[in-house]
Structure formats: C-alpha cells, structure tokens
Coordinates of C-alpha atoms in Angstrom, one line a residue:
M294 CA -5.7 0.4 46.2
N295 CA -3.8 -2.8 46.0
L296 CA -4.2 -5.0 42.9
N297 CA -4.4 -8.7 43.5
W298 CA -2.4 -10.1 40.6
G299 CA -3.3 -13.6 41.7
N300 CA -6.9 -12.9 40.8
L301 CA -6.1 -11.1 37.6
L302 CA -3.7 -13.8 36.2
T303 CA -6.3 -16.6 36.1
L304 CA -6.7 -19.1 33.3
G305 CA -10.0 -17.5 32.3
N306 CA -8.5 -14.0 31.9
L307 CA -5.5 -15.4 30.0
V308 CA -7.9 -17.1 27.6
N309 CA -9.8 -13.8 27.1
V310 CA -6.5 -12.0 26.3
L311 CA -5.5 -14.7 23.9
D312 CA -9.0 -14.5 22.3
I313 CA -8.6 -10.7 21.8
L314 CA -5.1 -11.2 20.3
V315 CA -6.3 -13.8 17.8
V316 CA -9.2 -11.6 16.7
W317 CA -6.8 -8.6 16.3
F318 CA -4.4 -10.8 14.2
V319 CA -7.2 -12.0 12.0
I320 CA -8.5 -8.5 11.4
Y321 CA -5.0 -7.3 10.6
E322 CA -4.3 -10.1 8.1
L323 CA -7.7 -9.4 6.5
I324 CA -6.7 -5.8 5.9
V325 CA -3.3 -6.9 4.5
M326 CA -5.1 -9.5 2.3
L327 CA -7.4 -6.8 0.8
R328 CA -4.8 -4.2 0.5
G329 CA -4.0 -3.2 -3.1
T330 CA -7.1 -4.9 -4.6
K331 CA -10.6 -3.8 -5.7
A332 CA -11.9 -5.9 -2.8
I333 CA -11.1 -3.0 -0.4
Q334 CA -14.0 -1.2 -2.0
L335 CA -16.2 -4.2 -1.4
F336 CA -15.1 -4.3 2.2
R337 CA -16.3 -0.7 2.7
G338 CA -19.6 -1.7 1.1
V339 CA -20.0 -4.6 3.5
I340 CA -19.5 -2.3 6.4
L341 CA -22.1 0.1 5.0
I342 CA -24.6 -2.8 4.6
L343 CA -24.0 -3.9 8.2
V344 CA -24.6 -0.3 9.5
V345 CA -27.8 0.0 7.5
K346 CA -28.9 -3.4 8.9
V347 CA -28.3 -2.3 12.5
I348 CA -30.0 1.0 12.0
S349 CA -33.1 -0.5 10.3
S350 CA -33.4 -3.1 13.1
Y351 CA -33.2 -0.4 15.8
F352 CA -35.8 1.8 14.2
G353 CA -38.1 -1.1 13.2
L354 CA -37.7 -0.7 9.4
N355 CA -38.8 -4.3 8.7
T356 CA -38.7 -4.1 4.9
V357 CA -35.2 -2.6 4.8
S358 CA -34.0 -5.0 7.4
W359 CA -35.4 -8.0 5.4
L360 CA -33.6 -6.7 2.2
M361 CA -30.3 -6.3 4.1
D362 CA -30.7 -9.9 5.3
Q363 CA -31.1 -11.1 1.7
V364 CA -28.1 -9.1 0.6
I365 CA -26.0 -10.5 3.4
N366 CA -27.1 -14.1 2.9
W367 CA -26.5 -14.2 -0.9
G368 CA -23.6 -11.7 -0.7
V369 CA -21.3 -14.2 0.9
I370 CA -21.5 -16.6 -2.1
A371 CA -21.2 -13.8 -4.5
V372 CA -18.0 -12.5 -2.8
I373 CA -16.4 -15.9 -2.9
I374 CA -17.1 -16.3 -6.7
I375 CA -16.3 -12.7 -7.8
F376 CA -13.1 -12.2 -5.6
Q377 CA -11.7 -15.7 -5.8
P378 CA -8.3 -14.5 -7.2
E379 CA -8.0 -11.9 -4.4
I380 CA -8.9 -14.5 -1.7
R381 CA -6.3 -16.9 -3.1
R382 CA -3.7 -14.2 -3.2
G383 CA -4.5 -13.2 0.4
L384 CA -4.2 -16.8 1.6
E385 CA -0.9 -17.2 -0.1
H386 CA 0.3 -13.9 1.4
L387 CA -0.9 -15.2 4.9
G388 CA 1.3 -18.2 4.6
R389 CA 4.6 -16.6 3.6
G390 CA 6.1 -16.3 7.0
S391 CA 6.1 -14.3 10.2
L392 CA 4.8 -10.8 10.4
F393 CA 8.1 -9.2 11.2
V394 CA 10.0 -11.1 8.5
R395 CA 7.3 -10.2 5.9
M396 CA 7.4 -6.5 6.8
R397 CA 11.2 -6.5 6.8
N398 CA 11.3 -8.1 3.4
E399 CA 8.7 -5.6 2.1
N400 CA 10.8 -2.7 3.4
E401 CA 13.9 -4.1 1.7
A402 CA 12.0 -4.4 -1.6
A403 CA 10.7 -0.8 -1.1
N404 CA 14.2 0.5 -0.5
R405 CA 15.5 -1.2 -3.7
M406 CA 12.6 0.3 -5.6
I407 CA 13.4 3.8 -4.3
A408 CA 17.0 3.4 -5.3
G409 CA 16.0 2.4 -8.8
L410 CA 13.6 5.4 -9.0
D411 CA 16.3 7.7 -7.8
K412 CA 18.7 6.6 -10.4
A413 CA 16.1 7.1 -13.2
I414 CA 14.9 10.4 -11.9
Q415 CA 18.4 11.9 -11.6
Y416 CA 19.3 10.7 -15.2
M417 CA 16.1 11.9 -16.8
S418 CA 15.8 15.2 -14.9
K419 CA 19.3 16.3 -15.9
R420 CA 18.6 15.5 -19.6
R421 CA 15.0 16.8 -19.5
I422 CA 13.4 13.5 -20.4
G423 CA 9.7 13.6 -19.6
A424 CA 8.4 10.7 -17.4
L425 CA 5.3 9.7 -15.6
M426 CA 5.5 6.9 -12.9
T427 CA 2.6 5.8 -10.7
I428 CA 3.1 3.7 -7.6
Q429 CA 0.0 1.7 -6.5
Q430 CA -0.8 1.8 -2.8
D431 CA -4.0 0.7 -1.0
T432 CA -6.4 1.3 -3.9
G433 CA -6.1 -1.1 -6.8
L434 CA -5.2 0.4 -10.2
E435 CA -6.5 -2.6 -12.4
D436 CA -8.7 -0.3 -14.6
Y437 CA -5.6 1.7 -15.6
I438 CA -3.2 -1.3 -15.7
E439 CA -5.5 -2.8 -18.4
T440 CA -4.8 0.2 -20.7
G441 CA -1.0 -0.4 -20.7
I442 CA 1.4 -2.8 -22.1
D443 CA 2.3 -5.7 -19.8
L444 CA 5.8 -5.9 -18.5
D445 CA 5.8 -7.4 -15.0
A446 CA 9.4 -6.7 -14.7
E447 CA 11.9 -6.0 -11.9
L448 CA 12.2 -2.3 -11.4
T449 CA 15.6 -0.9 -12.2
G450 CA 16.8 2.6 -13.0
E451 CA 18.1 1.4 -16.4
L452 CA 14.8 -0.1 -17.4
L453 CA 12.8 3.0 -16.5
I454 CA 15.3 5.2 -18.4
N455 CA 14.9 3.0 -21.5
I456 CA 11.1 3.1 -21.3
F457 CA 11.0 6.9 -21.3
I458 CA 13.7 7.6 -24.0
P459 CA 11.9 9.8 -26.5
N460 CA 10.5 8.2 -29.7
T461 CA 10.5 4.7 -28.3
P462 CA 7.3 2.6 -28.4
L463 CA 6.7 2.8 -24.6
H464 CA 7.7 6.4 -23.8
D465 CA 4.2 7.9 -24.2
G466 CA 2.0 7.2 -21.2
A467 CA 2.5 6.1 -17.6
V468 CA 4.5 3.4 -16.0
I469 CA 2.5 1.7 -13.2
I470 CA 4.4 0.1 -10.4
R471 CA 2.7 -2.5 -8.3
N472 CA 4.3 -4.6 -5.5
N473 CA 7.6 -2.9 -6.2
R474 CA 7.6 -4.2 -9.8
I475 CA 6.9 -2.5 -13.1
A476 CA 3.4 -3.8 -14.0
V477 CA 2.8 -2.0 -17.3
A478 CA 4.1 0.9 -19.4
A479 CA 2.3 3.3 -21.8
A480 CA -0.8 3.2 -19.6
Y481 CA -3.5 5.9 -19.7
L482 CA -4.4 7.9 -16.6
P483 CA -7.4 10.1 -16.1
L484 CA -6.8 13.8 -16.8
S485 CA -7.7 16.3 -14.1
E486 CA -10.1 19.1 -15.0
S487 CA -9.0 21.2 -12.0
N488 CA -8.6 24.9 -12.7
L489 CA -6.0 25.1 -9.9
I490 CA -3.3 23.4 -12.0
P491 CA -0.9 26.0 -13.4
K492 CA -1.4 26.7 -17.1
E493 CA 2.3 26.0 -17.9
L494 CA 2.0 22.4 -16.8
G495 CA 1.2 19.8 -19.5
T496 CA -0.7 16.5 -19.9
R497 CA 1.7 14.5 -17.7
H498 CA 1.0 16.7 -14.7
R499 CA -2.8 16.7 -15.4
A500 CA -2.7 12.9 -15.5
A501 CA -0.7 12.8 -12.3
V502 CA -3.2 15.0 -10.5
G503 CA -6.1 13.1 -12.1
I504 CA -5.0 9.7 -10.7
S505 CA -4.4 11.3 -7.3
E506 CA -8.0 12.6 -7.3
V507 CA -9.6 9.1 -7.7
T508 CA -7.0 6.9 -5.9
D509 CA -4.3 7.0 -3.2
A510 CA -1.6 6.3 -5.7
L511 CA 1.7 8.2 -5.5
T512 CA 2.8 9.6 -8.9
I513 CA 6.2 11.0 -9.9
V514 CA 6.4 13.4 -12.9
I515 CA 9.5 14.7 -14.6
S516 CA 8.9 17.8 -16.8
E517 CA 10.1 17.5 -20.4
E518 CA 10.5 21.3 -20.6
T519 CA 12.4 22.0 -17.4
G520 CA 13.5 18.7 -15.9
E521 CA 11.5 19.6 -12.7
V522 CA 10.6 16.7 -10.4
S523 CA 7.0 16.7 -9.0
I524 CA 5.0 14.3 -6.9
T525 CA 1.2 14.0 -6.6
K526 CA -0.7 12.2 -3.9
N527 CA -4.2 12.6 -2.4
N528 CA -5.0 15.5 -4.8
E529 CA -1.8 17.4 -3.8
L530 CA 0.9 18.5 -6.3
L531 CA 4.4 19.0 -4.9
R532 CA 6.6 20.8 -7.4
G533 CA 10.3 21.6 -7.7
L534 CA 11.5 18.8 -5.5
T535 CA 15.2 18.3 -4.9
Q536 CA 16.7 14.8 -4.6
E537 CA 16.7 15.1 -0.9
D538 CA 13.0 16.2 -0.9
Y539 CA 11.7 13.4 -3.0
L540 CA 13.8 10.7 -1.4
K541 CA 12.5 11.8 2.1
F542 CA 8.9 11.8 0.8
L543 CA 9.2 8.4 -0.9
K544 CA 10.8 6.8 2.2
H545 CA 8.1 8.3 4.4
E546 CA 5.3 7.0 2.1
L547 CA 6.7 3.6 1.1
V548 CA 8.9 2.3 3.9
N549 CA 7.1 0.9 7.0
D550 CA 8.9 2.4 10.1
E551 CA 7.0 0.1 12.4
A552 CA 8.7 -2.9 10.8
T553 CA 12.1 -1.3 11.5
Q554 CA 11.1 -0.5 15.1
N555 CA 9.8 -4.0 15.7
H556 CA 12.8 -5.5 14.1
N557 CA 15.1 -3.4 16.4
I558 CA 13.1 -4.5 19.4
F559 CA 13.2 -8.1 18.4
D560 CA 17.0 -7.9 17.8
T561 CA 17.5 -6.2 21.1
A562 CA 15.6 -8.9 22.9
L563 CA 17.6 -11.6 21.2
D564 CA 20.9 -9.8 22.1
W565 CA 19.8 -9.6 25.7
I566 CA 19.0 -13.3 25.9
N567 CA 22.3 -14.2 24.2
R568 CA 24.3 -12.1 26.6
H569 CA 22.6 -13.6 29.7
L570 CA 23.0 -17.1 28.3
H571 CA 26.7 -16.4 27.7
R572 CA 27.1 -15.2 31.3
G573 CA 25.3 -18.2 32.6
R574 CA 27.8 -20.5 30.9
R575 CA 30.6 -18.7 32.6

C-alpha cells in the first residue's frame, strides 16, 4: 500500500496536528502549575465530579445530574477565589521561559540541593547527629509547614548541620524542603502507627514513615544512636544506605532525566546545524 503524502500533508491536517499539540501543551502546563500545591487534590475531585456527571447522564439519573451541574457551575467561581495564590503562582511559572530551559534549571537546582544534603548527611552520620529532612514532591505539605519555624533559606550543608546540632532551638523536629529551599525547621510530622516498624527505631523513623503514608514526600533520617542513614517514600523504609545508595536514589527521584535527554538532543541538533552552516561558508 502506497501512502500519498500529498494528501496527508494538507493544510487541514497540519492544523489538526497543531491543535493537538496546543492541547497537549496546555494540559502539561496545567499539571506543572498544580504540582506541589493542594490544588492537585482539587483537580482529582473535579475529575471525579465529571465522571459522576457522565455516568448519571448515561443512566438517566436526573437528580444526580442536576446536582453535578450546579456543582460545576458554582465550582468554577469557588476555585478562582479559593486557589487564587496557586493560580497566580502557576501563571508566573508559565511565563518564566522555555520548557527545556526551565527543566534544565530545575535539574541544576536539584543537583545543588543533593550536594548540600550529601555534605550534611556525611557530617551528621559520622558524628551520630540525629536528623529528619523531608523533601516535598507532588503533594503539598502546607499543613505540616505551618507547624514549623519559617526559614525560607537556601539549602546548604552547613545550614542543615547547624539546624540539627543537639540542644539548639531548631534541632527537634523536621526540616521541610520545598522548591529546593529550606522552608521551615522544627516542623511536626504525623507518627506512623504501623506494627511493621522495628522496635529499635525511634520517633524520627516513625515520623518519616508517617509522612510517607499520607503524602509522596521523600524523607531522610539519620539515626542518633547508630548514624544509620534511612529514606522513606510511598510507605517504604529503606535502611542502612551507603553514600552511593542514597545519592543514586536521590538523583533518580529528584533529577528529571527527560530534561537532560531533551537538552542533549537540542544541543546535538544545534551542533549539526552549525557544522553544516560552517561547511556551506567554505
């Protein structure tokens, strides 16, 4: 079967492709805008309401369908009022530059954060200084951030070490890291009631498992008794991690490989163009 490329590459088809790409871009930016805020929970609720609306209309549940219509009609206004800060943050995020540049900058910031964490972990682990550090990911941690002492400081190994030095005002509790910065110190995290946690582990480990049960946050624990490094995420507790282990885990979870790949492809394309332009000038 021979394809007629002349018929495929029509103006109408090109417009349809452009239409799909624009919709994809808008959906992607919407997800980026909601990421790390409580609005992500609202987004899931909106999807649930739409599903209920479709099902009620299909099965002729008129009262349920009418109620969903009212929720949708008034919900748009409520969303704008309640989530005005998140919407403003998202629009600012949208205008900060190209997709590849933004992702590359985020990766650079994540790598700097990992380097700071590594410096602090190595220092505190060797000296058996207990520490609890939670890194916010998709699910917002505002409820727990409100329990801590505001810092909004650049993350450095030295600052983390100073926070967790025993008998200092901020050492008791958790450091919460948001957007590669230390948001608060001395924050309270929910304690897990799981019977699967070994008895020899203390409050820090229970808090780390507890926050992993209710959010997708990544939490690093340093044992005060043994200096052991542990990480919790998605209700999993990884114990006895070496420097190589936790660095590999942190880079896998926090660094976007897609940005690096796209950046490499983009650079390769530019190099190819430059080479051919240079040959043409000869």
